[in-house]
Amino acid sequence: MYGSASLCGITAGMTIRISSSVTGAQVYVDNELQGETPYRAPLDPGRHTIRVTADGYDPFVREVQIEPDQSTELVASLSPPSSHGIPTRDR
């Protein structure tokens, strides 16, 4: 299991659930790899940076505020990288 030491001793009511448009995307909490989507774990109250990544997709990054005795759900919509400004080859 990823990051179990940083999640020990936390009240069960403070839980984050993260799903994404790409199953198996990597979940980082405060720049530490914690697991893959779908992801569910207790999390200390306070402000946290959530990053969800998958090969071939732009990363999803959000700041979340975890409140005591509150569950938080986050849906990470991953999309392919934008091709703006990149020339395409004519065939």
mmCIF file of N, CA, C and O in Angstrom:
data_model
loop_
_atom_site.group_PDB
_atom_site.id
_atom_site.type_symbol
_atom_site.label_atom_id
_atom_site.label_comp_id
_atom_site.label_asym_id
_atom_site.label_seq_id
_atom_site.Cartn_x
_atom_site.Cartn_y
_atom_site.Cartn_z
ATOM 1 N N MET A 1 0.849 -1.181 0.000
ATOM 2 C CA MET A 1 0.000 0.000 0.000
ATOM 3 C C MET A 1 0.887 1.234 0.000
ATOM 4 O O MET A 1 1.902 1.292 0.653
ATOM 5 N N TYR A 2 0.512 2.252 -0.732
ATOM 6 C CA TYR A 2 1.283 3.478 -0.834
ATOM 7 C C TYR A 2 1.034 4.387 0.354
ATOM 8 O O TYR A 2 -0.092 4.595 0.765
ATOM 9 N N GLY A 3 2.079 4.958 0.909
ATOM 10 C CA GLY A 3 1.969 6.030 1.889
ATOM 11 C C GLY A 3 1.218 5.707 3.154
ATOM 12 O O GLY A 3 0.656 6.595 3.755
ATOM 13 N N SER A 4 1.203 4.470 3.599
ATOM 14 C CA SER A 4 0.390 4.127 4.763
ATOM 15 C C SER A 4 0.866 4.828 6.033
ATOM 16 O O SER A 4 0.062 5.167 6.878
ATOM 17 N N ALA A 5 2.152 5.090 6.159
ATOM 18 C CA ALA A 5 2.665 5.721 7.376
ATOM 19 C C ALA A 5 2.109 7.123 7.563
ATOM 20 O O ALA A 5 1.825 7.544 8.668
ATOM 21 N N SER A 6 1.927 7.865 6.474
ATOM 22 C CA SER A 6 1.453 9.238 6.600
ATOM 23 C C SER A 6 -0.046 9.317 6.858
ATOM 24 O O SER A 6 -0.564 10.372 7.142
ATOM 25 N N LEU A 7 -0.739 8.184 6.753
ATOM 26 C CA LEU A 7 -2.191 8.207 6.905
ATOM 27 C C LEU A 7 -2.658 7.547 8.203
ATOM 28 O O LEU A 7 -3.839 7.412 8.430
ATOM 29 N N CYS A 8 -1.741 7.107 9.046
ATOM 30 C CA CYS A 8 -2.108 6.408 10.279
ATOM 31 C C CYS A 8 -2.668 7.356 11.336
ATOM 32 O O CYS A 8 -2.290 8.516 11.394
ATOM 33 N N GLY A 9 -3.552 6.836 12.174
ATOM 34 C CA GLY A 9 -4.042 7.580 13.319
ATOM 35 C C GLY A 9 -5.001 8.706 13.003
ATOM 36 O O GLY A 9 -5.142 9.638 13.774
ATOM 37 N N ILE A 10 -5.681 8.627 11.872
ATOM 38 C CA ILE A 10 -6.583 9.701 11.464
ATOM 39 C C ILE A 10 -8.021 9.253 11.714
ATOM 40 O O ILE A 10 -8.370 8.107 11.469
ATOM 41 N N THR A 11 -8.840 10.163 12.176
ATOM 42 C CA THR A 11 -10.251 9.869 12.419
ATOM 43 C C THR A 11 -10.922 9.402 11.133
ATOM 44 O O THR A 11 -10.714 9.985 10.087
ATOM 45 N N ALA A 12 -11.732 8.350 11.227
ATOM 46 C CA ALA A 12 -12.366 7.759 10.047
ATOM 47 C C ALA A 12 -13.262 8.728 9.292
ATOM 48 O O ALA A 12 -13.505 8.550 8.117
ATOM 49 N N GLY A 13 -13.766 9.771 9.945
ATOM 50 C CA GLY A 13 -14.672 10.703 9.284
ATOM 51 C C GLY A 13 -13.998 11.598 8.256
ATOM 52 O O GLY A 13 -14.661 12.225 7.457
ATOM 53 N N MET A 14 -12.668 11.678 8.256
ATOM 54 C CA MET A 14 -11.942 12.542 7.319
ATOM 55 C C MET A 14 -11.392 11.680 6.193
ATOM 56 O O MET A 14 -10.292 11.156 6.266
ATOM 57 N N THR A 15 -12.195 11.521 5.153
ATOM 58 C CA THR A 15 -11.847 10.631 4.059
ATOM 59 C C THR A 15 -11.906 11.384 2.745
ATOM 60 O O THR A 15 -12.766 12.233 2.548
ATOM 61 N N ILE A 16 -10.982 11.051 1.848
ATOM 62 C CA ILE A 16 -11.044 11.588 0.494
ATOM 63 C C ILE A 16 -11.248 10.420 -0.459
ATOM 64 O O ILE A 16 -10.654 9.351 -0.283
ATOM 65 N N ARG A 17 -12.118 10.631 -1.425
ATOM 66 C CA ARG A 17 -12.366 9.656 -2.485
ATOM 67 C C ARG A 17 -12.060 10.339 -3.800
ATOM 68 O O ARG A 17 -12.566 11.432 -4.063
ATOM 69 N N ILE A 18 -11.235 9.684 -4.613
ATOM 70 C CA ILE A 18 -10.844 10.269 -5.899
ATOM 71 C C ILE A 18 -11.093 9.243 -6.991
ATOM 72 O O ILE A 18 -10.613 8.113 -6.919
ATOM 73 N N SER A 19 -11.857 9.658 -7.986
ATOM 74 C CA SER A 19 -12.049 8.831 -9.171
ATOM 75 C C SER A 19 -11.554 9.641 -10.365
ATOM 76 O O SER A 19 -11.330 10.847 -10.261
ATOM 77 N N SER A 20 -11.346 8.969 -11.475
ATOM 78 C CA SER A 20 -10.878 9.692 -12.653
ATOM 79 C C SER A 20 -11.446 9.063 -13.909
ATOM 80 O O SER A 20 -11.942 7.940 -13.888
ATOM 81 N N SER A 21 -11.343 9.821 -15.008
ATOM 82 C CA SER A 21 -11.809 9.333 -16.295
ATOM 83 C C SER A 21 -10.899 8.223 -16.821
ATOM 84 O O SER A 21 -11.252 7.524 -17.758
ATOM 85 N N VAL A 22 -9.725 8.048 -16.205
ATOM 86 C CA VAL A 22 -8.786 6.983 -16.569
ATOM 87 C C VAL A 22 -8.571 6.104 -15.332
ATOM 88 O O VAL A 22 -7.968 6.550 -14.355
ATOM 89 N N THR A 23 -9.092 4.898 -15.366
ATOM 90 C CA THR A 23 -8.906 3.979 -14.245
ATOM 91 C C THR A 23 -7.431 3.622 -14.118
ATOM 92 O O THR A 23 -6.755 3.406 -15.114
ATOM 93 N N GLY A 24 -6.934 3.612 -12.894
ATOM 94 C CA GLY A 24 -5.539 3.282 -12.657
ATOM 95 C C GLY A 24 -4.593 4.464 -12.744
ATOM 96 O O GLY A 24 -3.383 4.298 -12.697
ATOM 97 N N ALA A 25 -5.153 5.687 -12.832
ATOM 98 C CA ALA A 25 -4.306 6.884 -12.836
ATOM 99 C C ALA A 25 -3.629 7.022 -11.474
ATOM 100 O O ALA A 25 -4.195 6.632 -10.451
ATOM 101 N N GLN A 26 -2.434 7.554 -11.457
ATOM 102 C CA GLN A 26 -1.692 7.696 -10.207
ATOM 103 C C GLN A 26 -2.187 8.905 -9.420
ATOM 104 O O GLN A 26 -2.400 9.981 -9.985
ATOM 105 N N VAL A 27 -2.339 8.722 -8.102
ATOM 106 C CA VAL A 27 -2.822 9.771 -7.201
ATOM 107 C C VAL A 27 -1.673 10.225 -6.304
ATOM 108 O O VAL A 27 -1.060 9.402 -5.619
ATOM 109 N N TYR A 28 -1.411 11.531 -6.320
ATOM 110 C CA TYR A 28 -0.410 12.133 -5.448
ATOM 111 C C TYR A 28 -1.126 13.069 -4.486
ATOM 112 O O TYR A 28 -2.003 13.831 -4.894
ATOM 113 N N VAL A 29 -0.772 12.998 -3.223
ATOM 114 C CA VAL A 29 -1.279 13.927 -2.211
ATOM 115 C C VAL A 29 -0.062 14.664 -1.664
ATOM 116 O O VAL A 29 0.873 14.032 -1.146
ATOM 117 N N ASP A 30 -0.062 15.977 -1.826
ATOM 118 C CA ASP A 30 1.061 16.808 -1.386
ATOM 119 C C ASP A 30 2.388 16.280 -1.952
ATOM 120 O O ASP A 30 3.383 16.128 -1.248
ATOM 121 N N ASN A 31 2.366 15.979 -3.259
ATOM 122 C CA ASN A 31 3.540 15.528 -4.028
ATOM 123 C C ASN A 31 4.083 14.164 -3.624
ATOM 124 O O ASN A 31 5.216 13.827 -3.947
ATOM 125 N N GLU A 32 3.297 13.359 -2.924
ATOM 126 C CA GLU A 32 3.707 11.997 -2.547
ATOM 127 C C GLU A 32 2.738 11.003 -3.181
ATOM 128 O O GLU A 32 1.515 11.113 -3.002
ATOM 129 N N LEU A 33 3.284 10.035 -3.914
ATOM 130 C CA LEU A 33 2.445 9.014 -4.529
ATOM 131 C C LEU A 33 1.721 8.226 -3.446
ATOM 132 O O LEU A 33 2.340 7.712 -2.516
ATOM 133 N N GLN A 34 0.386 8.153 -3.566
ATOM 134 C CA GLN A 34 -0.422 7.461 -2.566
ATOM 135 C C GLN A 34 -1.106 6.212 -3.103
ATOM 136 O O GLN A 34 -1.462 5.331 -2.333
ATOM 137 N N GLY A 35 -1.359 6.152 -4.402
ATOM 138 C CA GLY A 35 -2.057 4.996 -4.964
ATOM 139 C C GLY A 35 -2.585 5.304 -6.345
ATOM 140 O O GLY A 35 -2.066 6.183 -7.032
ATOM 141 N N GLU A 36 -3.613 4.552 -6.738
ATOM 142 C CA GLU A 36 -4.216 4.690 -8.059
ATOM 143 C C GLU A 36 -5.719 4.860 -7.931
ATOM 144 O O GLU A 36 -6.311 4.455 -6.935
ATOM 145 N N THR A 37 -6.315 5.432 -8.979
ATOM 146 C CA THR A 37 -7.773 5.582 -9.003
ATOM 147 C C THR A 37 -8.409 4.253 -9.380
ATOM 148 O O THR A 37 -7.815 3.498 -10.145
ATOM 149 N N PRO A 38 -9.571 3.957 -8.822
ATOM 150 C CA PRO A 38 -10.266 4.732 -7.792
ATOM 151 C C PRO A 38 -9.511 4.657 -6.470
ATOM 152 O O PRO A 38 -8.977 3.617 -6.110
ATOM 153 N N TYR A 39 -9.481 5.776 -5.770
ATOM 154 C CA TYR A 39 -8.672 5.917 -4.557
ATOM 155 C C TYR A 39 -9.551 6.367 -3.408
ATOM 156 O O TYR A 39 -10.408 7.239 -3.581
ATOM 157 N N ARG A 40 -9.328 5.782 -2.246
ATOM 158 C CA ARG A 40 -10.071 6.189 -1.034
ATOM 159 C C ARG A 40 -9.149 5.997 0.153
ATOM 160 O O ARG A 40 -8.548 4.935 0.312
ATOM 161 N N ALA A 41 -9.021 7.047 0.971
ATOM 162 C CA ALA A 41 -8.156 6.952 2.144
ATOM 163 C C ALA A 41 -8.495 8.061 3.127
ATOM 164 O O ALA A 41 -9.022 9.108 2.753
ATOM 165 N N PRO A 42 -8.162 7.860 4.401
ATOM 166 C CA PRO A 42 -8.281 8.951 5.368
ATOM 167 C C PRO A 42 -7.209 9.996 5.062
ATOM 168 O O PRO A 42 -6.163 9.680 4.493
ATOM 169 N N LEU A 43 -7.483 11.232 5.440
ATOM 170 C CA LEU A 43 -6.543 12.328 5.185
ATOM 171 C C LEU A 43 -6.655 13.350 6.304
ATOM 172 O O LEU A 43 -7.762 13.666 6.755
ATOM 173 N N ASP A 44 -5.513 13.848 6.763
ATOM 174 C CA ASP A 44 -5.503 14.873 7.818
ATOM 175 C C ASP A 44 -6.315 16.094 7.394
ATOM 176 O O ASP A 44 -6.302 16.467 6.223
ATOM 177 N N PRO A 45 -6.990 16.757 8.343
ATOM 178 C CA PRO A 45 -7.674 17.997 8.005
ATOM 179 C C PRO A 45 -6.660 19.061 7.585
ATOM 180 O O PRO A 45 -5.507 19.027 7.993
ATOM 181 N N GLY A 46 -7.131 19.997 6.761
ATOM 182 C CA GLY A 46 -6.282 21.083 6.281
ATOM 183 C C GLY A 46 -6.257 21.130 4.767
ATOM 184 O O GLY A 46 -7.000 20.432 4.089
ATOM 185 N N ARG A 47 -5.380 21.973 4.238
ATOM 186 C CA ARG A 47 -5.268 22.175 2.795
ATOM 187 C C ARG A 47 -4.256 21.188 2.217
ATOM 188 O O ARG A 47 -3.178 21.005 2.759
ATOM 189 N N HIS A 48 -4.655 20.564 1.103
ATOM 190 C CA HIS A 48 -3.807 19.580 0.434
ATOM 191 C C HIS A 48 -3.844 19.793 -1.077
ATOM 192 O O HIS A 48 -4.855 20.237 -1.618
ATOM 193 N N THR A 49 -2.737 19.448 -1.730
ATOM 194 C CA THR A 49 -2.676 19.476 -3.187
ATOM 195 C C THR A 49 -2.842 18.053 -3.693
ATOM 196 O O THR A 49 -2.100 17.153 -3.286
ATOM 197 N N ILE A 50 -3.833 17.864 -4.552
ATOM 198 C CA ILE A 50 -4.112 16.563 -5.144
ATOM 199 C C ILE A 50 -3.708 16.628 -6.610
ATOM 200 O O ILE A 50 -4.097 17.545 -7.333
ATOM 201 N N ARG A 51 -2.913 15.642 -7.044
ATOM 202 C CA ARG A 51 -2.514 15.566 -8.451
ATOM 203 C C ARG A 51 -2.802 14.154 -8.935
ATOM 204 O O ARG A 51 -2.450 13.176 -8.275
ATOM 205 N N VAL A 52 -3.465 14.062 -10.085
ATOM 206 C CA VAL A 52 -3.791 12.771 -10.683
ATOM 207 C C VAL A 52 -3.159 12.753 -12.073
ATOM 208 O O VAL A 52 -3.370 13.677 -12.863
ATOM 209 N N THR A 53 -2.365 11.711 -12.357
ATOM 210 C CA THR A 53 -1.656 11.641 -13.627
ATOM 211 C C THR A 53 -1.842 10.278 -14.288
ATOM 212 O O THR A 53 -2.060 9.276 -13.605
ATOM 213 N N ALA A 54 -1.742 10.287 -15.616
ATOM 214 C CA ALA A 54 -1.759 9.051 -16.398
ATOM 215 C C ALA A 54 -0.977 9.321 -17.679
ATOM 216 O O ALA A 54 -1.014 10.439 -18.210
ATOM 217 N N ASP A 55 -0.260 8.314 -18.157
ATOM 218 C CA ASP A 55 0.492 8.464 -19.398
ATOM 219 C C ASP A 55 -0.429 8.878 -20.540
ATOM 220 O O ASP A 55 -1.514 8.314 -20.701
ATOM 221 N N GLY A 56 -0.002 9.886 -21.306
ATOM 222 C CA GLY A 56 -0.770 10.342 -22.460
ATOM 223 C C GLY A 56 -1.861 11.340 -22.136
ATOM 224 O O GLY A 56 -2.664 11.677 -23.003
ATOM 225 N N TYR A 57 -1.911 11.822 -20.888
ATOM 226 C CA TYR A 57 -2.942 12.779 -20.465
ATOM 227 C C TYR A 57 -2.304 13.937 -19.714
ATOM 228 O O TYR A 57 -1.288 13.769 -19.044
ATOM 229 N N ASP A 58 -2.931 15.115 -19.819
ATOM 230 C CA ASP A 58 -2.499 16.244 -18.999
ATOM 231 C C ASP A 58 -2.814 15.933 -17.541
ATOM 232 O O ASP A 58 -3.851 15.330 -17.248
ATOM 233 N N PRO A 59 -1.947 16.346 -16.609
ATOM 234 C CA PRO A 59 -2.235 16.089 -15.189
ATOM 235 C C PRO A 59 -3.410 16.928 -14.694
ATOM 236 O O PRO A 59 -3.662 18.023 -15.194
ATOM 237 N N PHE A 60 -4.104 16.401 -13.722
ATOM 238 C CA PHE A 60 -5.208 17.085 -13.046
ATOM 239 C C PHE A 60 -4.677 17.497 -11.680
ATOM 240 O O PHE A 60 -4.181 16.650 -10.922
ATOM 241 N N VAL A 61 -4.744 18.790 -11.362
ATOM 242 C CA VAL A 61 -4.224 19.288 -10.084
ATOM 243 C C VAL A 61 -5.281 20.168 -9.430
ATOM 244 O O VAL A 61 -5.834 21.060 -10.066
ATOM 245 N N ARG A 62 -5.556 19.909 -8.144
ATOM 246 C CA ARG A 62 -6.519 20.707 -7.391
ATOM 247 C C ARG A 62 -6.039 20.875 -5.958
ATOM 248 O O ARG A 62 -5.449 19.978 -5.376
ATOM 249 N N GLU A 63 -6.355 22.033 -5.389
ATOM 250 C CA GLU A 63 -6.178 22.272 -3.952
ATOM 251 C C GLU A 63 -7.505 21.911 -3.293
ATOM 252 O O GLU A 63 -8.561 22.317 -3.773
ATOM 253 N N VAL A 64 -7.442 21.141 -2.222
ATOM 254 C CA VAL A 64 -8.660 20.795 -1.493
ATOM 255 C C VAL A 64 -8.483 21.146 -0.026
ATOM 256 O O VAL A 64 -7.374 21.125 0.503
ATOM 257 N N GLN A 65 -9.585 21.494 0.608
ATOM 258 C CA GLN A 65 -9.607 21.771 2.043
ATOM 259 C C GLN A 65 -10.353 20.630 2.707
ATOM 260 O O GLN A 65 -11.540 20.424 2.456
ATOM 261 N N ILE A 66 -9.665 19.868 3.542
ATOM 262 C CA ILE A 66 -10.283 18.754 4.260
ATOM 263 C C ILE A 66 -10.709 19.270 5.630
ATOM 264 O O ILE A 66 -9.896 19.800 6.390
ATOM 265 N N GLU A 67 -11.998 19.123 5.912
ATOM 266 C CA GLU A 67 -12.559 19.575 7.191
ATOM 267 C C GLU A 67 -12.700 18.377 8.131
ATOM 268 O O GLU A 67 -12.943 17.256 7.683
ATOM 269 N N PRO A 68 -12.578 18.616 9.434
ATOM 270 C CA PRO A 68 -12.781 17.521 10.399
ATOM 271 C C PRO A 68 -14.172 16.899 10.238
ATOM 272 O O PRO A 68 -15.147 17.595 9.977
ATOM 273 N N ASP A 69 -14.226 15.581 10.361
ATOM 274 C CA ASP A 69 -15.485 14.824 10.284
ATOM 275 C C ASP A 69 -16.239 15.045 8.984
ATOM 276 O O ASP A 69 -17.466 15.093 8.969
ATOM 277 N N GLN A 70 -15.518 15.203 7.886
ATOM 278 C CA GLN A 70 -16.159 15.424 6.591
ATOM 279 C C GLN A 70 -15.459 14.574 5.533
ATOM 280 O O GLN A 70 -14.233 14.509 5.488
ATOM 281 N N SER A 71 -16.238 13.930 4.667
ATOM 282 C CA SER A 71 -15.692 13.197 3.536
ATOM 283 C C SER A 71 -15.659 14.120 2.325
ATOM 284 O O SER A 71 -16.535 14.964 2.159
ATOM 285 N N THR A 72 -14.651 13.963 1.495
ATOM 286 C CA THR A 72 -14.501 14.780 0.298
ATOM 287 C C THR A 72 -14.403 13.862 -0.905
ATOM 288 O O THR A 72 -13.696 12.858 -0.865
ATOM 289 N N GLU A 73 -15.149 14.196 -1.971
ATOM 290 C CA GLU A 73 -15.085 13.435 -3.211
ATOM 291 C C GLU A 73 -14.556 14.330 -4.314
ATOM 292 O O GLU A 73 -14.914 15.503 -4.401
ATOM 293 N N LEU A 74 -13.699 13.767 -5.158
ATOM 294 C CA LEU A 74 -13.084 14.518 -6.244
ATOM 295 C C LEU A 74 -13.103 13.639 -7.483
ATOM 296 O O LEU A 74 -12.725 12.467 -7.421
ATOM 297 N N VAL A 75 -13.566 14.209 -8.602
ATOM 298 C CA VAL A 75 -13.543 13.503 -9.880
ATOM 299 C C VAL A 75 -12.517 14.194 -10.757
ATOM 300 O O VAL A 75 -12.657 15.380 -11.072
ATOM 301 N N ALA A 76 -11.469 13.461 -11.118
ATOM 302 C CA ALA A 76 -10.395 14.014 -11.936
ATOM 303 C C ALA A 76 -10.674 13.714 -13.402
ATOM 304 O O ALA A 76 -10.621 12.562 -13.824
ATOM 305 N N SER A 77 -11.003 14.752 -14.161
ATOM 306 C CA SER A 77 -11.238 14.589 -15.597
ATOM 307 C C SER A 77 -9.915 14.784 -16.323
ATOM 308 O O SER A 77 -9.449 15.906 -16.470
ATOM 309 N N LEU A 78 -9.311 13.680 -16.727
ATOM 310 C CA LEU A 78 -8.046 13.738 -17.449
ATOM 311 C C LEU A 78 -8.338 13.862 -18.941
ATOM 312 O O LEU A 78 -9.223 13.199 -19.458
ATOM 313 N N SER A 79 -7.595 14.721 -19.620
ATOM 314 C CA SER A 79 -7.781 14.881 -21.053
ATOM 315 C C SER A 79 -6.439 14.794 -21.769
ATOM 316 O O SER A 79 -5.407 15.121 -21.194
ATOM 317 N N PRO A 80 -6.482 14.344 -23.026
ATOM 318 C CA PRO A 80 -5.236 14.275 -23.792
ATOM 319 C C PRO A 80 -4.602 15.656 -23.887
ATOM 320 O O PRO A 80 -5.300 16.672 -23.827
ATOM 321 N N PRO A 81 -3.287 15.711 -24.030
ATOM 322 C CA PRO A 81 -2.631 17.020 -24.113
ATOM 323 C C PRO A 81 -3.159 17.833 -25.275
ATOM 324 O O PRO A 81 -3.500 17.293 -26.320
ATOM 325 N N SER A 82 -3.205 19.112 -25.089
ATOM 326 C CA SER A 82 -3.659 20.032 -26.112
ATOM 327 C C SER A 82 -2.625 20.090 -27.227
ATOM 328 O O SER A 82 -1.420 20.068 -26.979
ATOM 329 N N SER A 83 -3.076 20.180 -28.459
ATOM 330 C CA SER A 83 -2.142 20.256 -29.586
ATOM 331 C C SER A 83 -2.030 21.680 -30.111
ATOM 332 O O SER A 83 -1.515 21.901 -31.195
ATOM 333 N N HIS A 84 -2.522 22.671 -29.343
ATOM 334 C CA HIS A 84 -2.438 24.058 -29.779
ATOM 335 C C HIS A 84 -0.993 24.454 -30.018
ATOM 336 O O HIS A 84 -0.131 24.240 -29.186
ATOM 337 N N GLY A 85 -0.749 25.033 -31.179
ATOM 338 C CA GLY A 85 0.582 25.529 -31.489
ATOM 339 C C GLY A 85 1.524 24.474 -32.020
ATOM 340 O O GLY A 85 2.659 24.774 -32.354
ATOM 341 N N ILE A 86 1.080 23.234 -32.107
ATOM 342 C CA ILE A 86 1.937 22.189 -32.628
ATOM 343 C C ILE A 86 1.498 21.904 -34.062
ATOM 344 O O ILE A 86 0.357 21.538 -34.309
ATOM 345 N N PRO A 87 2.400 22.106 -35.016
ATOM 346 C CA PRO A 87 1.997 21.876 -36.407
ATOM 347 C C PRO A 87 1.734 20.411 -36.681
ATOM 348 O O PRO A 87 2.367 19.536 -36.098
ATOM 349 N N THR A 88 0.767 20.145 -37.525
ATOM 350 C CA THR A 88 0.475 18.773 -37.927
ATOM 351 C C THR A 88 1.024 18.554 -39.320
ATOM 352 O O THR A 88 1.133 19.473 -40.117
ATOM 353 N N ARG A 89 1.378 17.335 -39.599
ATOM 354 C CA ARG A 89 1.970 17.010 -40.886
ATOM 355 C C ARG A 89 0.873 16.686 -41.881
ATOM 356 O O ARG A 89 -0.013 15.878 -41.592
ATOM 357 N N ASP A 90 0.908 17.317 -43.045
ATOM 358 C CA ASP A 90 -0.060 17.013 -44.116
ATOM 359 C C ASP A 90 0.275 15.667 -44.734
ATOM 360 O O ASP A 90 1.436 15.352 -44.930
ATOM 361 N N ARG A 91 -0.740 14.921 -45.068
ATOM 362 C CA ARG A 91 -0.523 13.617 -45.708
ATOM 363 C C ARG A 91 -0.954 13.638 -47.122
ATOM 364 O O ARG A 91 -1.829 14.192 -47.551
#
